[in-house]
Amino acid sequence: MCRPNHEAIAEVNLARQGYTSYCPKYLKKQPNKPNTIKVLFPRYIFIFIEQFWSSILGTRGISRVLLANDGPAHLPESIIKELRSRELNGLVQLTSPPKFVPGEKVKTE
């Protein structure tokens, strides 16, 4: 878990220590505003840990490590693969919700 808005800082410092991390991002589109790149899961970064992980606790940008019974919490690799499969140019492509659902009443002018 990262400090607020410190995902990029944490990624750089984790890489310096030899860790591989993944912080999925997406393009946020808003009418009448410029598009911005946002973190998909604010304050969270996925870290690939093989053995030692205690140095992560002192990493700049990291606030804490989510723990399970026997160490850092584990996320199935299939979830990361699914997120990466949705990426285009490094950004996760999110599907837009439909504007209308079948049977919904609409007002015409």
PDB file of C-alpha atoms in Angstrom:
ATOM      1  CA  MET A   1       0.000   0.000   0.000  1.00  0.00           C
ATOM      2  CA  CYS A   2       1.395   3.371  -1.009  1.00  0.00           C
ATOM      3  CA  ARG A   3       1.191   6.762   0.538  1.00  0.00           C
ATOM      4  CA  PRO A   4      -1.434   8.945  -1.174  1.00  0.00           C
ATOM      5  CA  ASN A   5      -0.312   9.853  -4.734  1.00  0.00           C
ATOM      6  CA  HIS A   6       3.087   8.159  -4.253  1.00  0.00           C
ATOM      7  CA  GLU A   7       2.647   5.199  -6.609  1.00  0.00           C
ATOM      8  CA  ALA A   8       5.257   6.476  -9.108  1.00  0.00           C
ATOM      9  CA  ILE A   9       7.770   7.232  -6.337  1.00  0.00           C
ATOM     10  CA  ALA A  10       7.249   3.761  -4.869  1.00  0.00           C
ATOM     11  CA  GLU A  11       7.754   2.109  -8.285  1.00  0.00           C
ATOM     12  CA  VAL A  12      11.072   3.882  -8.812  1.00  0.00           C
ATOM     13  CA  ASN A  13      12.363   3.045  -5.342  1.00  0.00           C
ATOM     14  CA  LEU A  14      11.226  -0.584  -5.539  1.00  0.00           C
ATOM     15  CA  ALA A  15      13.048  -0.955  -8.868  1.00  0.00           C
ATOM     16  CA  ARG A  16      16.221   0.437  -7.272  1.00  0.00           C
ATOM     17  CA  GLN A  17      16.004  -2.395  -4.741  1.00  0.00           C
ATOM     18  CA  GLY A  18      15.534  -5.011  -7.470  1.00  0.00           C
ATOM     19  CA  TYR A  19      11.786  -5.580  -7.054  1.00  0.00           C
ATOM     20  CA  THR A  20       9.440  -5.874  -9.991  1.00  0.00           C
ATOM     21  CA  SER A  21       6.183  -4.009  -9.468  1.00  0.00           C
ATOM     22  CA  TYR A  22       2.998  -3.358 -11.379  1.00  0.00           C
ATOM     23  CA  CYS A  23       0.726  -0.355 -10.991  1.00  0.00           C
ATOM     24  CA  PRO A  24      -2.085  -0.490 -13.579  1.00  0.00           C
ATOM     25  CA  LYS A  25      -3.222   2.834 -15.019  1.00  0.00           C
ATOM     26  CA  TYR A  26      -6.069   3.974 -17.254  1.00  0.00           C
ATOM     27  CA  LEU A  27      -7.024   7.022 -19.313  1.00  0.00           C
ATOM     28  CA  LYS A  28      -9.736   9.099 -17.645  1.00  0.00           C
ATOM     29  CA  LYS A  29     -11.878  10.962 -20.151  1.00  0.00           C
ATOM     30  CA  GLN A  30     -14.118  13.822 -19.069  1.00  0.00           C
ATOM     31  CA  PRO A  31     -16.171  16.154 -21.238  1.00  0.00           C
ATOM     32  CA  ASN A  32     -14.658  19.614 -21.637  1.00  0.00           C
ATOM     33  CA  LYS A  33     -11.500  18.601 -19.748  1.00  0.00           C
ATOM     34  CA  PRO A  34      -8.183  17.188 -20.926  1.00  0.00           C
ATOM     35  CA  ASN A  35      -7.721  13.421 -20.651  1.00  0.00           C
ATOM     36  CA  THR A  36      -5.599  12.349 -17.689  1.00  0.00           C
ATOM     37  CA  ILE A  37      -3.789   9.143 -16.788  1.00  0.00           C
ATOM     38  CA  LYS A  38      -4.991   7.779 -13.446  1.00  0.00           C
ATOM     39  CA  VAL A  39      -4.020   4.843 -11.250  1.00  0.00           C
ATOM     40  CA  LEU A  40      -6.626   2.069 -11.494  1.00  0.00           C
ATOM     41  CA  PHE A  41      -6.284   1.133  -7.803  1.00  0.00           C
ATOM     42  CA  PRO A  42      -5.229   4.306  -5.959  1.00  0.00           C
ATOM     43  CA  ARG A  43      -2.662   3.698  -3.191  1.00  0.00           C
ATOM     44  CA  TYR A  44      -2.067   0.073  -4.257  1.00  0.00           C
ATOM     45  CA  ILE A  45       0.858  -1.387  -6.143  1.00  0.00           C
ATOM     46  CA  PHE A  46       1.500  -5.055  -6.897  1.00  0.00           C
ATOM     47  CA  ILE A  47       4.998  -6.268  -5.999  1.00  0.00           C
ATOM     48  CA  PHE A  48       6.456  -9.556  -7.181  1.00  0.00           C
ATOM     49  CA  ILE A  49       8.168 -11.014  -4.118  1.00  0.00           C
ATOM     50  CA  GLU A  50      10.296 -14.143  -4.286  1.00  0.00           C
ATOM     51  CA  GLN A  51      11.897 -14.312  -0.829  1.00  0.00           C
ATOM     52  CA  PHE A  52      12.853 -11.356   1.321  1.00  0.00           C
ATOM     53  CA  TRP A  53      10.381  -8.544   1.619  1.00  0.00           C
ATOM     54  CA  SER A  54      11.181  -6.688   4.840  1.00  0.00           C
ATOM     55  CA  SER A  55      13.102  -3.970   2.938  1.00  0.00           C
ATOM     56  CA  ILE A  56       9.824  -2.965   1.265  1.00  0.00           C
ATOM     57  CA  LEU A  57       8.645  -1.558   4.615  1.00  0.00           C
ATOM     58  CA  GLY A  58      11.328   1.143   4.491  1.00  0.00           C
ATOM     59  CA  THR A  59      10.838   2.011   0.830  1.00  0.00           C
ATOM     60  CA  ARG A  60      10.028   5.627   0.065  1.00  0.00           C
ATOM     61  CA  GLY A  61       6.412   5.900  -1.098  1.00  0.00           C
ATOM     62  CA  ILE A  62       5.259   2.698   0.621  1.00  0.00           C
ATOM     63  CA  SER A  63       3.096   3.076   3.731  1.00  0.00           C
ATOM     64  CA  ARG A  64       2.607  -0.614   4.580  1.00  0.00           C
ATOM     65  CA  VAL A  65       2.507  -4.146   3.236  1.00  0.00           C
ATOM     66  CA  LEU A  66      -0.795  -5.996   3.262  1.00  0.00           C
ATOM     67  CA  LEU A  67      -0.156  -9.149   5.261  1.00  0.00           C
ATOM     68  CA  ALA A  68      -1.777 -12.572   5.411  1.00  0.00           C
ATOM     69  CA  ASN A  69      -1.111 -15.293   8.010  1.00  0.00           C
ATOM     70  CA  ASP A  70       2.348 -16.245   6.761  1.00  0.00           C
ATOM     71  CA  GLY A  71       3.651 -13.021   5.200  1.00  0.00           C
ATOM     72  CA  PRO A  72       2.607 -10.649   2.422  1.00  0.00           C
ATOM     73  CA  ALA A  73      -0.881 -11.220   1.014  1.00  0.00           C
ATOM     74  CA  HIS A  74      -0.821 -13.230  -2.213  1.00  0.00           C
ATOM     75  CA  LEU A  75      -2.821 -12.384  -5.327  1.00  0.00           C
ATOM     76  CA  PRO A  76      -3.323 -15.083  -7.981  1.00  0.00           C
ATOM     77  CA  GLU A  77      -1.152 -14.451 -11.033  1.00  0.00           C
ATOM     78  CA  SER A  78      -4.227 -14.904 -13.241  1.00  0.00           C
ATOM     79  CA  ILE A  79      -5.620 -11.571 -12.007  1.00  0.00           C
ATOM     80  CA  ILE A  80      -2.457  -9.711 -13.024  1.00  0.00           C
ATOM     81  CA  LYS A  81      -2.477 -11.500 -16.399  1.00  0.00           C
ATOM     82  CA  GLU A  82      -6.109 -10.466 -16.931  1.00  0.00           C
ATOM     83  CA  LEU A  83      -5.291  -6.818 -16.178  1.00  0.00           C
ATOM     84  CA  ARG A  84      -2.283  -6.892 -18.506  1.00  0.00           C
ATOM     85  CA  SER A  85      -4.352  -8.503 -21.277  1.00  0.00           C
ATOM     86  CA  ARG A  86      -6.636  -5.443 -21.205  1.00  0.00           C
ATOM     87  CA  GLU A  87      -3.761  -3.012 -21.718  1.00  0.00           C
ATOM     88  CA  LEU A  88      -3.197  -0.986 -24.850  1.00  0.00           C
ATOM     89  CA  ASN A  89      -0.101   1.223 -24.925  1.00  0.00           C
ATOM     90  CA  GLY A  90       0.435   0.610 -21.197  1.00  0.00           C
ATOM     91  CA  LEU A  91      -3.084   1.655 -20.159  1.00  0.00           C
ATOM     92  CA  VAL A  92      -5.884  -0.663 -19.056  1.00  0.00           C
ATOM     93  CA  GLN A  93      -8.870  -0.334 -21.366  1.00  0.00           C
ATOM     94  CA  LEU A  94     -12.043  -0.036 -19.320  1.00  0.00           C
ATOM     95  CA  THR A  95     -15.431  -0.817 -20.778  1.00  0.00           C
ATOM     96  CA  SER A  96     -18.025   1.922 -20.606  1.00  0.00           C
ATOM     97  CA  PRO A  97     -21.352   1.074 -19.004  1.00  0.00           C
ATOM     98  CA  PRO A  98     -24.243   1.103 -21.472  1.00  0.00           C
ATOM     99  CA  LYS A  99     -26.219   4.345 -21.632  1.00  0.00           C
ATOM    100  CA  PHE A 100     -29.496   2.450 -21.584  1.00  0.00           C
ATOM    101  CA  VAL A 101     -30.613  -0.967 -20.454  1.00  0.00           C
ATOM    102  CA  PRO A 102     -33.259  -3.073 -22.206  1.00  0.00           C
ATOM    103  CA  GLY A 103     -36.766  -2.088 -21.079  1.00  0.00           C
ATOM    104  CA  GLU A 104     -35.691   1.277 -19.647  1.00  0.00           C
ATOM    105  CA  LYS A 105     -38.093   4.160 -20.324  1.00  0.00           C
ATOM    106  CA  VAL A 106     -36.619   7.016 -22.334  1.00  0.00           C
ATOM    107  CA  LYS A 107     -37.933  10.514 -22.899  1.00  0.00           C
ATOM    108  CA  THR A 108     -38.016  11.836 -26.448  1.00  0.00           C
ATOM    109  CA  GLU A 109     -38.402  15.441 -27.391  1.00  0.00           C
TER     110      GLU A 109
END
